[in-house]
XYZ file of N, CA and C in Angstrom:
702
model
N 86.706 -121.105 98.083
C 86.932 -122.379 97.577
C 87.838 -123.354 98.517
N 86.951 -125.020 98.439
C 87.012 -125.819 99.663
C 88.606 -126.548 99.083
N 89.965 -126.779 99.864
C 91.120 -127.046 99.481
C 91.755 -128.433 99.854
N 91.749 -129.174 98.907
C 93.516 -130.105 100.227
C 94.241 -129.236 99.588
N 95.591 -129.284 100.820
C 96.710 -128.643 101.007
C 97.662 -130.056 100.837
N 98.292 -129.715 99.918
C 99.947 -130.692 100.163
C 100.266 -130.262 101.158
N 100.826 -131.268 102.629
C 101.584 -130.368 102.979
C 103.236 -131.555 103.866
N 103.767 -131.095 103.458
C 104.789 -131.826 104.704
C 105.251 -131.822 105.436
N 105.068 -130.936 106.215
C 105.578 -130.869 107.813
C 106.334 -129.639 107.803
N 107.045 -128.748 106.548
C 107.708 -127.370 106.495
C 107.976 -126.521 106.303
N 108.470 -125.628 107.082
C 107.834 -124.553 107.141
C 106.800 -123.589 106.073
N 106.967 -123.939 104.409
C 106.273 -123.595 103.835
C 104.889 -123.587 103.769
N 104.395 -125.355 103.633
C 103.200 -125.960 103.367
C 102.418 -125.341 104.926
N 103.195 -125.108 105.899
C 102.246 -125.401 107.493
C 102.093 -123.942 107.833
N 103.053 -122.690 106.514
C 102.349 -121.511 106.582
C 101.175 -121.421 106.108
N 101.486 -122.157 104.666
C 100.363 -122.067 103.715
C 99.260 -122.494 104.375
N 98.994 -123.368 105.006
C 98.163 -123.999 105.661
C 97.388 -123.242 106.305
N 97.828 -122.447 107.272
C 97.478 -121.262 108.023
C 97.483 -120.317 107.409
N 97.507 -119.885 105.739
C 97.310 -118.836 105.472
C 95.640 -119.637 105.071
N 95.699 -120.630 104.128
C 94.488 -121.018 103.780
C 93.025 -121.683 104.859
N 93.697 -121.954 106.042
C 92.457 -121.522 107.021
C 92.289 -120.593 107.450
N 93.013 -119.302 107.325
C 92.759 -117.574 108.496
C 91.652 -117.057 106.790
N 91.779 -117.549 105.833
C 90.438 -117.550 104.691
C 89.245 -118.470 104.606
N 89.207 -119.283 105.413
C 88.133 -120.382 105.550
C 88.111 -121.690 104.567
N 89.315 -122.077 103.912
C 88.929 -122.412 102.748
C 90.229 -124.057 102.899
N 91.005 -123.867 103.943
C 91.140 -124.824 104.412
C 90.153 -126.315 104.687
N 90.454 -127.770 103.921
C 89.039 -128.691 104.374
C 90.159 -130.098 104.935
N 91.423 -130.300 104.175
C 92.029 -131.336 104.695
C 93.468 -130.989 104.591
N 94.346 -131.707 105.159
C 95.633 -132.022 104.654
C 95.619 -133.613 104.074
N 96.977 -133.540 102.850
C 97.353 -134.577 102.494
C 98.938 -134.570 102.738
N 99.249 -135.597 103.427
C 100.870 -136.203 103.631
C 101.338 -137.162 102.952
N 102.809 -137.591 102.937
C 103.105 -138.427 102.223
C 104.532 -139.098 102.464
N 104.738 -140.576 102.608
C 105.486 -140.947 103.248
C 105.693 -141.670 102.089
N 107.193 -141.337 101.913
C 107.942 -141.857 100.451
C 109.403 -142.633 100.716
N 109.412 -142.635 102.146
C 110.895 -143.249 102.633
C 111.425 -142.196 102.889
N 111.218 -140.698 102.574
C 112.463 -139.740 103.309
C 112.956 -139.799 104.812
N 114.724 -139.804 104.847
C 115.241 -140.130 106.058
C 114.520 -138.879 107.262
N 114.254 -137.880 106.508
C 113.356 -136.641 107.803
C 111.759 -136.934 107.429
N 111.325 -138.328 107.650
C 110.395 -137.916 107.860
C 109.480 -137.896 108.908
N 110.058 -137.227 110.230
C 109.903 -136.550 111.110
C 108.619 -135.235 110.553
N 108.980 -135.186 109.399
C 108.420 -133.474 108.686
C 106.994 -134.346 109.343
N 106.648 -134.948 109.210
C 104.808 -135.876 109.089
C 104.021 -135.856 110.055
N 105.319 -135.825 111.368
C 105.077 -135.892 112.715
C 104.623 -133.907 112.740
N 104.857 -133.292 112.022
C 104.221 -131.910 112.183
C 103.480 -131.181 111.607
N 103.212 -132.088 110.164
C 101.919 -132.416 108.669
C 100.313 -132.678 110.010
N 100.344 -133.649 111.035
C 99.919 -134.283 110.804
C 99.424 -133.491 112.468
N 100.620 -132.792 112.844
C 100.133 -131.503 114.418
C 99.290 -130.384 113.656
N 99.762 -129.720 112.712
C 99.210 -128.817 112.297
C 97.605 -129.275 111.597
N 97.000 -130.460 111.102
C 96.122 -130.299 110.514
C 95.206 -131.053 112.377
N 95.883 -131.415 113.531
C 94.921 -131.069 114.578
C 95.282 -130.110 114.890
N 95.735 -128.917 115.026
C 95.870 -127.479 115.474
C 94.538 -126.902 114.633
N 94.298 -127.024 113.466
C 93.666 -126.329 112.557
C 92.343 -127.002 112.174
N 92.239 -127.986 113.154
C 90.977 -128.737 112.420
C 89.899 -129.447 110.986
N 90.993 -130.056 110.460
C 90.417 -130.677 109.547
C 91.405 -131.877 109.299
N 90.704 -132.920 108.068
C 91.382 -134.708 108.702
C 92.202 -134.507 107.560
N 93.213 -135.061 108.311
C 94.479 -135.914 107.921
C 94.850 -136.499 107.039
N 95.200 -136.710 105.655
C 95.154 -138.270 105.213
C 96.594 -138.460 104.952
N 97.455 -139.204 105.483
C 99.170 -139.937 105.371
C 99.184 -140.964 104.122
N 99.365 -140.242 103.081
C 99.401 -141.847 101.869
C 100.959 -141.981 102.060
N 101.218 -144.151 102.563
C 102.555 -144.543 102.086
C 102.603 -144.239 101.171
N 103.477 -143.933 100.429
C 104.504 -144.561 99.117
C 106.035 -144.944 99.764
N 106.241 -145.640 100.155
C 107.556 -146.409 100.380
C 107.979 -146.450 100.339
N 107.223 -148.014 99.032
C 107.462 -148.348 98.170
C 108.103 -147.864 96.720
N 107.365 -147.444 96.671
C 107.211 -146.368 95.463
C 108.821 -145.057 95.893
N 108.425 -145.384 96.973
C 110.409 -144.079 97.192
C 111.247 -144.920 97.248
N 111.105 -146.243 97.725
C 112.650 -146.988 97.514
C 113.229 -147.266 96.261
N 111.694 -147.277 95.640
C 112.422 -147.437 93.621
C 113.215 -146.380 93.160
N 112.609 -144.762 93.938
C 113.263 -143.695 93.037
C 114.024 -143.603 93.935
N 115.279 -144.040 93.149
C 117.068 -143.883 93.656
C 117.852 -143.552 93.398
N 118.876 -142.671 94.125
C 119.898 -141.828 93.700
C 119.665 -140.608 94.895
N 118.420 -140.047 95.084
C 118.433 -139.365 95.543
C 118.899 -138.808 97.462
N 119.626 -138.395 97.855
C 119.909 -138.248 99.338
C 119.186 -137.898 100.347
N 117.971 -138.194 99.614
C 116.379 -137.334 100.505
C 116.098 -139.378 100.648
N 115.877 -140.520 99.739
C 115.415 -141.650 100.038
C 116.933 -142.836 100.831
N 118.169 -142.643 99.706
C 119.196 -143.601 99.497
C 120.126 -143.622 100.175
N 121.206 -144.164 100.984
C 122.197 -144.140 101.775
C 123.015 -142.983 101.109
N 123.042 -141.876 100.957
C 123.725 -140.772 100.271
C 123.893 -139.476 101.395
N 124.978 -139.040 101.201
C 125.696 -137.916 102.245
C 124.501 -136.245 101.964
N 123.435 -136.128 102.507
C 123.074 -134.571 102.598
C 124.050 -133.616 102.332
N 124.446 -133.018 100.974
C 125.394 -131.970 101.282
C 125.073 -130.702 102.081
N 126.215 -130.475 102.629
C 126.067 -128.923 103.347
C 125.797 -127.893 102.373
N 125.638 -126.885 102.749
C 126.072 -126.107 101.606
C 124.360 -124.693 101.688
N 125.006 -123.884 100.336
C 123.206 -122.771 100.373
C 122.623 -123.631 98.798
N 121.231 -123.844 99.300
C 120.448 -124.357 98.548
C 120.430 -124.494 97.007
N 120.910 -122.829 96.547
C 121.188 -122.822 95.085
C 122.683 -123.381 94.047
N 123.471 -124.244 95.053
C 124.638 -124.845 94.334
C 124.422 -126.292 93.910
N 125.032 -126.209 93.241
C 124.799 -127.857 91.608
C 124.339 -128.475 92.178
N 125.395 -128.620 94.430
C 125.501 -129.866 94.900
C 124.274 -130.118 95.358
N 122.751 -129.082 95.779
C 122.146 -129.747 95.931
C 121.201 -130.698 95.231
N 121.202 -130.685 94.055
C 120.369 -131.366 92.652
C 120.337 -132.794 93.146
N 121.255 -134.005 93.887
C 121.530 -134.843 95.307
C 120.082 -135.477 95.349
N 119.801 -133.924 95.935
C 118.333 -134.027 96.890
C 117.371 -134.083 96.251
N 117.123 -133.944 94.515
C 116.006 -134.494 93.942
C 115.013 -135.486 94.265
N 114.274 -135.910 94.400
C 113.396 -136.890 93.708
C 112.769 -136.932 92.303
N 113.319 -137.837 92.323
C 112.336 -137.520 90.223
C 111.030 -137.859 90.274
N 110.324 -136.568 89.450
C 108.880 -136.719 89.657
C 108.212 -136.818 91.001
N 108.530 -136.289 92.023
C 107.526 -136.182 93.414
C 106.365 -135.397 93.160
N 106.779 -133.191 92.840
C 105.305 -133.531 93.466
C 104.720 -133.747 92.613
N 105.438 -134.546 90.918
C 103.861 -134.375 89.993
C 103.558 -135.678 90.354
N 103.374 -136.407 91.495
C 103.249 -137.688 92.002
C 102.137 -137.087 92.829
N 102.815 -136.645 94.024
C 101.797 -135.900 94.955
C 100.729 -135.168 94.473
N 100.946 -134.798 93.657
C 100.019 -133.456 93.596
C 99.011 -134.313 92.505
N 99.192 -135.416 92.009
C 97.881 -136.554 91.281
C 97.017 -137.096 91.913
N 97.752 -137.303 93.115
C 96.970 -139.014 94.367
C 96.754 -137.490 94.751
N 96.821 -136.255 95.518
C 95.941 -135.367 95.741
C 94.301 -134.402 95.319
N 95.055 -134.692 93.854
C 93.870 -134.159 93.069
C 92.720 -135.495 93.091
N 93.124 -136.320 93.285
C 92.031 -137.922 93.728
C 91.447 -137.605 94.888
N 92.275 -137.418 95.936
C 91.129 -137.282 97.295
C 90.938 -136.211 96.745
N 90.680 -135.163 96.703
C 90.020 -133.518 96.586
C 89.215 -133.942 95.385
N 89.107 -134.432 94.818
C 87.767 -135.082 93.631
C 86.337 -135.909 94.611
N 87.124 -137.013 94.904
C 86.629 -138.160 96.126
C 86.171 -136.466 96.998
N 86.718 -136.337 97.160
C 85.705 -135.739 98.908
C 85.063 -134.098 98.172
N 85.009 -133.764 97.022
C 84.350 -132.598 96.583
C 84.892 -131.246 97.199
N 85.945 -131.437 96.704
C 86.889 -129.893 97.217
C 87.571 -129.627 95.752
N 87.611 -127.837 95.183
C 87.352 -126.754 94.264
C 88.804 -127.047 94.217
N 89.735 -127.254 94.973
C 91.087 -126.827 94.408
C 92.131 -127.838 95.402
N 93.007 -127.746 94.855
C 93.991 -128.518 95.261
C 96.184 -126.926 95.401
N 96.421 -127.024 96.883
C 97.195 -126.210 97.095
C 98.386 -126.863 97.061
N 99.791 -126.144 97.104
C 100.582 -126.781 96.907
C 101.683 -125.535 97.321
N 102.910 -125.650 97.941
C 103.230 -124.200 99.019
C 104.605 -124.762 97.631
N 104.998 -125.008 96.259
C 106.046 -124.682 95.567
C 105.938 -122.891 96.031
N 107.482 -123.269 95.658
C 108.385 -121.397 95.424
C 109.131 -120.802 94.588
N 109.595 -120.258 94.183
C 110.340 -119.453 93.640
C 111.808 -119.590 93.961
N 112.228 -120.405 95.032
C 114.111 -120.422 95.941
C 114.180 -121.936 95.331
N 112.904 -122.788 94.764
C 113.225 -124.085 94.355
C 113.137 -124.326 93.158
N 113.148 -123.061 92.380
C 113.821 -123.158 90.568
C 114.357 -123.761 90.058
N 115.736 -123.744 90.512
C 116.979 -124.059 89.872
C 116.957 -125.047 90.574
N 116.859 -126.384 91.323
C 117.074 -127.561 92.087
C 115.600 -128.463 91.250
N 114.473 -127.918 91.609
C 113.451 -128.705 91.085
C 112.695 -128.075 89.704
N 112.274 -129.216 88.662
C 112.074 -128.961 87.710
C 110.813 -128.738 87.705
N 110.188 -129.656 89.008
C 108.369 -129.732 89.355
C 108.125 -129.201 90.508
N 108.688 -127.913 90.414
C 108.382 -126.243 91.381
C 108.255 -125.361 89.983
N 108.277 -125.730 89.062
C 108.733 -124.035 88.470
C 107.684 -123.576 88.028
N 106.675 -122.450 87.271
C 105.672 -122.302 86.693
C 105.616 -122.925 85.735
N 106.324 -123.602 84.951
C 105.415 -124.075 83.467
C 105.412 -125.699 84.223
N 105.805 -126.362 84.998
C 105.323 -127.189 85.568
C 103.985 -127.077 85.789
N 103.808 -126.099 86.714
C 102.620 -126.457 87.783
C 101.368 -125.636 86.851
N 101.793 -124.678 85.734
C 100.666 -124.643 84.514
C 100.498 -125.327 83.531
N 101.356 -126.391 83.561
C 100.741 -127.260 82.852
C 100.544 -128.740 83.401
N 100.595 -129.082 84.696
C 100.712 -129.688 85.028
C 98.747 -129.501 85.480
N 98.167 -128.326 86.355
C 96.561 -127.461 86.508
C 95.771 -128.248 85.175
N 97.007 -127.983 83.647
C 95.651 -128.652 82.353
C 95.363 -129.718 82.381
N 96.784 -130.558 82.780
C 96.969 -132.106 82.536
C 95.199 -132.723 83.257
N 94.933 -131.902 84.617
C 94.318 -131.984 85.241
C 93.142 -131.881 85.302
N 92.962 -130.472 84.188
C 91.349 -130.567 83.779
C 90.848 -131.411 82.761
N 92.149 -132.000 81.972
C 91.333 -132.537 81.004
C 91.358 -134.093 81.875
N 92.394 -134.455 82.548
C 92.141 -135.880 83.600
C 90.433 -135.745 84.458
N 90.004 -134.581 84.715
C 88.633 -134.418 85.705
C 87.454 -134.278 84.950
N 87.860 -134.482 83.840
C 87.483 -133.853 82.940
C 85.190 -134.026 82.472
N 84.508 -133.669 82.997
C 82.966 -134.000 83.280
C 82.652 -134.146 84.623
N 84.091 -135.101 85.956
C 83.466 -135.180 86.887
C 84.041 -133.918 87.924
N 84.592 -133.271 87.687
C 85.257 -132.698 88.524
C 86.273 -131.024 87.985
N 85.896 -130.651 89.136
C 86.644 -129.313 88.189
C 87.418 -128.483 88.921
N 88.750 -128.903 89.614
C 89.301 -128.296 90.375
C 90.798 -127.540 89.811
N 90.400 -127.028 90.696
C 92.090 -125.479 90.267
C 93.518 -126.325 91.006
N 94.283 -125.709 90.904
C 95.768 -125.883 91.122
C 95.832 -124.444 91.521
N 95.873 -124.710 93.069
C 96.337 -123.374 93.752
C 98.014 -123.014 94.488
N 98.765 -122.457 93.250
C 100.349 -122.647 94.064
C 100.430 -120.417 93.964
N 99.952 -120.195 95.512
C 100.079 -118.693 95.649
C 101.196 -118.390 95.915
N 102.648 -119.519 95.915
C 103.709 -118.478 96.310
C 105.095 -119.318 95.168
N 104.852 -119.503 94.460
C 105.405 -120.200 92.677
C 106.298 -119.123 92.471
N 105.835 -117.745 92.781
C 106.708 -116.646 92.377
C 107.439 -115.971 93.399
N 106.653 -116.536 94.330
C 107.485 -115.694 96.021
C 108.911 -116.285 96.436
N 109.538 -115.906 97.470
C 110.775 -115.969 98.265
C 110.578 -116.492 98.980
N 111.240 -117.875 100.058
C 111.005 -118.153 100.986
C 110.966 -117.038 102.709
N 111.824 -115.599 102.101
C 111.854 -114.604 103.179
C 109.905 -114.148 103.032
N 108.718 -114.243 101.574
C 107.953 -113.955 101.685
C 107.118 -114.706 102.253
N 107.229 -115.615 101.924
C 106.630 -117.204 102.818
C 106.968 -117.061 104.550
N 107.715 -116.832 105.161
C 107.902 -116.225 106.653
C 107.201 -115.301 106.372
N 106.988 -113.918 105.760
C 106.027 -112.986 106.470
C 104.714 -113.233 106.210
N 103.875 -114.156 105.249
C 103.129 -114.377 105.142
C 102.295 -115.154 106.017
N 102.783 -116.773 106.232
C 103.093 -116.886 107.907
C 102.881 -116.746 109.032
N 104.319 -115.425 108.979
C 103.793 -114.662 110.175
C 102.434 -114.197 110.602
N 102.133 -113.630 109.762
C 100.765 -112.478 109.309
C 99.404 -113.742 109.576
N 100.112 -114.468 109.429
C 98.890 -115.700 109.900
C 98.352 -116.733 111.377
N 99.536 -115.755 111.461
C 99.601 -117.187 112.866
C 100.774 -118.212 112.814
N 101.496 -118.230 111.898
C 102.180 -119.834 111.917
C 102.694 -120.013 113.195
N 102.492 -121.343 113.897
C 103.906 -121.212 114.871
C 105.390 -122.251 114.517
N 106.193 -121.251 113.549
C 107.161 -121.676 113.167
C 108.084 -122.808 113.636
N 108.224 -122.843 115.218
C 108.697 -123.953 116.109
C 107.941 -125.432 115.461
N 107.344 -125.454 115.026
C 106.278 -126.506 115.088
C 106.312 -126.963 112.855
N 107.369 -126.466 113.076
C 107.600 -127.041 111.710
C 109.182 -127.716 111.076
N 108.746 -128.550 110.636
C 110.192 -129.112 110.336
C 111.204 -128.767 108.857
N 112.335 -128.243 108.558
C 112.839 -128.547 107.203
C 114.069 -129.304 107.153
N 114.656 -129.524 108.237
C 116.484 -129.895 107.446
C 116.001 -131.172 106.981
N 117.093 -131.600 106.370
C 116.919 -133.116 105.176
C 117.492 -134.418 105.900
N 118.516 -133.349 106.562
C 119.419 -135.003 107.537
C 118.638 -135.765 108.749
N 117.471 -134.641 109.204
C 116.188 -135.631 109.950
C 117.017 -135.936 111.532
N 117.736 -135.026 112.273
C 118.484 -135.520 113.241
C 117.358 -135.273 114.491
N 117.568 -135.384 115.686
C 117.371 -134.622 116.441
C 117.049 -133.119 116.359
N 117.824 -132.020 116.081
C 117.268 -131.292 116.417
C 117.380 -130.467 114.435
N 117.267 -129.185 113.874
C 118.064 -129.141 112.503
C 119.162 -128.910 112.270
N 119.987 -129.307 111.236
C 121.202 -129.321 111.688
C 121.744 -127.614 111.194
N 121.055 -127.211 110.477
C 121.791 -125.950 110.574
C 122.713 -125.726 108.965
N 123.354 -126.245 108.755
C 124.319 -126.635 107.514
C 123.973 -127.517 106.008
N 122.139 -127.901 105.806
C 122.142 -128.831 104.504
C 121.559 -127.236 104.238
N 121.503 -127.441 102.845
C 120.783 -126.676 102.374
C 119.000 -125.842 102.927
N 118.685 -126.653 103.316
C 116.899 -126.303 103.238
C 117.372 -126.092 105.211
N 118.288 -125.916 105.728
C 118.586 -125.114 106.507
C 118.937 -123.687 106.299
N 119.923 -123.897 106.109
C 120.526 -122.493 105.612
C 119.700 -121.702 104.627
N 118.460 -122.018 103.398
C 117.403 -121.495 103.619
C 116.895 -120.958 104.427
N 116.248 -121.673 105.453
C 115.248 -121.560 106.113
C 115.917 -120.109 107.761
N 117.417 -120.504 107.668
C 117.787 -119.245 108.364
C 117.968 -118.006 107.811
N 118.202 -117.891 106.704
C 118.537 -117.027 105.642
C 116.243 -116.176 105.959
N 115.815 -116.819 105.155
C 114.367 -116.026 104.743
C 113.846 -115.873 106.123
N 114.294 -115.966 107.024
C 113.794 -115.528 108.457
C 114.478 -114.210 108.874
N 115.916 -113.937 108.746
C 116.864 -112.844 108.106
C 116.210 -111.472 107.757
N 115.829 -112.396 106.159
C 115.790 -111.222 105.251
C 114.334 -110.850 105.330
N 113.451 -111.660 105.949
C 112.016 -111.197 106.620
C 112.095 -110.572 107.715
N 113.407 -109.963 108.153
C 113.324 -109.661 109.848
C 112.192 -109.810 111.184
N 112.354 -111.232 110.981
C 111.095 -112.212 112.140
C 112.495 -113.039 112.395
N 112.055 -113.199 113.770
C 112.839 -113.605 114.465
C 112.371 -115.017 114.260
N 113.670 -116.165 114.586
C 113.875 -117.823 113.861
C 113.885 -118.260 115.259
N 113.090 -119.215 115.269
C 112.985 -119.553 116.949
C 113.514 -121.276 116.636
N 114.238 -121.527 115.481
C 114.053 -122.985 115.227
C 115.918 -122.985 115.884
N 116.048 -124.073 117.009
C 117.230 -123.840 117.078
C 118.135 -124.957 116.015
N 119.157 -124.745 116.338
C 120.456 -125.686 114.792
C 121.426 -125.982 115.389
N 121.547 -126.944 115.488
C 123.239 -127.720 115.590
C 124.329 -126.629 115.459
N 124.133 -125.678 113.996
C 125.282 -124.803 114.158
C 124.045 -123.573 113.403
N 123.783 -122.653 114.331
C 122.931 -121.367 113.913
C 124.114 -120.652 112.988
N 125.226 -120.818 113.269
C 126.051 -119.205 112.108
C 126.725 -120.359 110.872
N 126.063 -121.606 110.421
C 126.625 -121.916 109.343
C 125.992 -120.825 108.330
N 124.886 -121.031 108.423
C 124.182 -120.409 107.314
C 124.813 -118.883 106.816
N 125.892 -117.959 107.329
C 126.536 -116.563 106.775
C 127.017 -117.192 106.404
N 128.328 -117.961 106.342
C 129.080 -118.248 105.180
C 128.536 -119.145 104.040
N 128.026 -119.418 104.210
C 127.154 -120.616 102.599
C 126.568 -119.261 101.876
N 126.056 -118.390 102.518
C 124.901 -117.116 101.512
C 126.464 -116.757 100.982
N 127.219 -115.616 102.287
C 128.858 -115.212 102.192
C 129.495 -116.160 100.157
N 129.732 -117.021 100.689
C 129.920 -118.445 99.368
C 129.495 -118.141 98.060
N 128.096 -118.146 98.058
C 127.571 -118.386 97.397
C 126.906 -116.778 96.748
N 126.986 -115.637 97.246
C 126.956 -114.506 96.639
C 128.619 -114.394 95.626
N 129.172 -115.351 96.602
C 130.703 -114.492 96.157
C 130.999 -115.198 94.609
N 130.285 -116.526 94.332
C 130.068 -117.445 93.271
C 130.144 -116.273 92.064
N 128.522 -116.112 92.373
C 127.493 -115.180 92.001
C 128.212 -114.119 90.355
């Protein structure tokens, strides 16, 4: 199936891009500028499309993002340090972000004759993000069937929806993903901070997968304390 991929430029979606390309299914990459403070991730999405030889669509949602207030990703709100599964990370929710992006991606896929839209939502996101959970993806797929009935038949492909971040690292490694050319950190500095939830989760995933992490972090060891703290509170 020719597949449109929603790609942020992060580890998960770039890994999925390489998995789909290895399967001969990747037809295009769609990314979104919604005013995120870490919009440097979009450079990694673009370079992924260039590397894999597929069209790159950058959709400007910066005006809409400005209206989705209250998130540390789009407002002048500090991104918290700590493990991704902590309650404090809810401040990084951008309401309805995946629902909005997927709706646009389905339209692009339909306009270009693709048969699927893929997204790299995964099991580790379930606690924080409601539009990453299986209940959402199943309902969204059904909604799109109705929205495009009689015009296009497009499937929603979420192969990581019940996978761990470590599973994604392993799958990405098998597909030859250049992990150093992905961006996760929500703080958007010159290097990965090593302290925010996405950095902690990223570093932990490489450790659990037993695969060397090529990422340069400002604080490369903070993740151990964050993981230990989370496990102690569980």
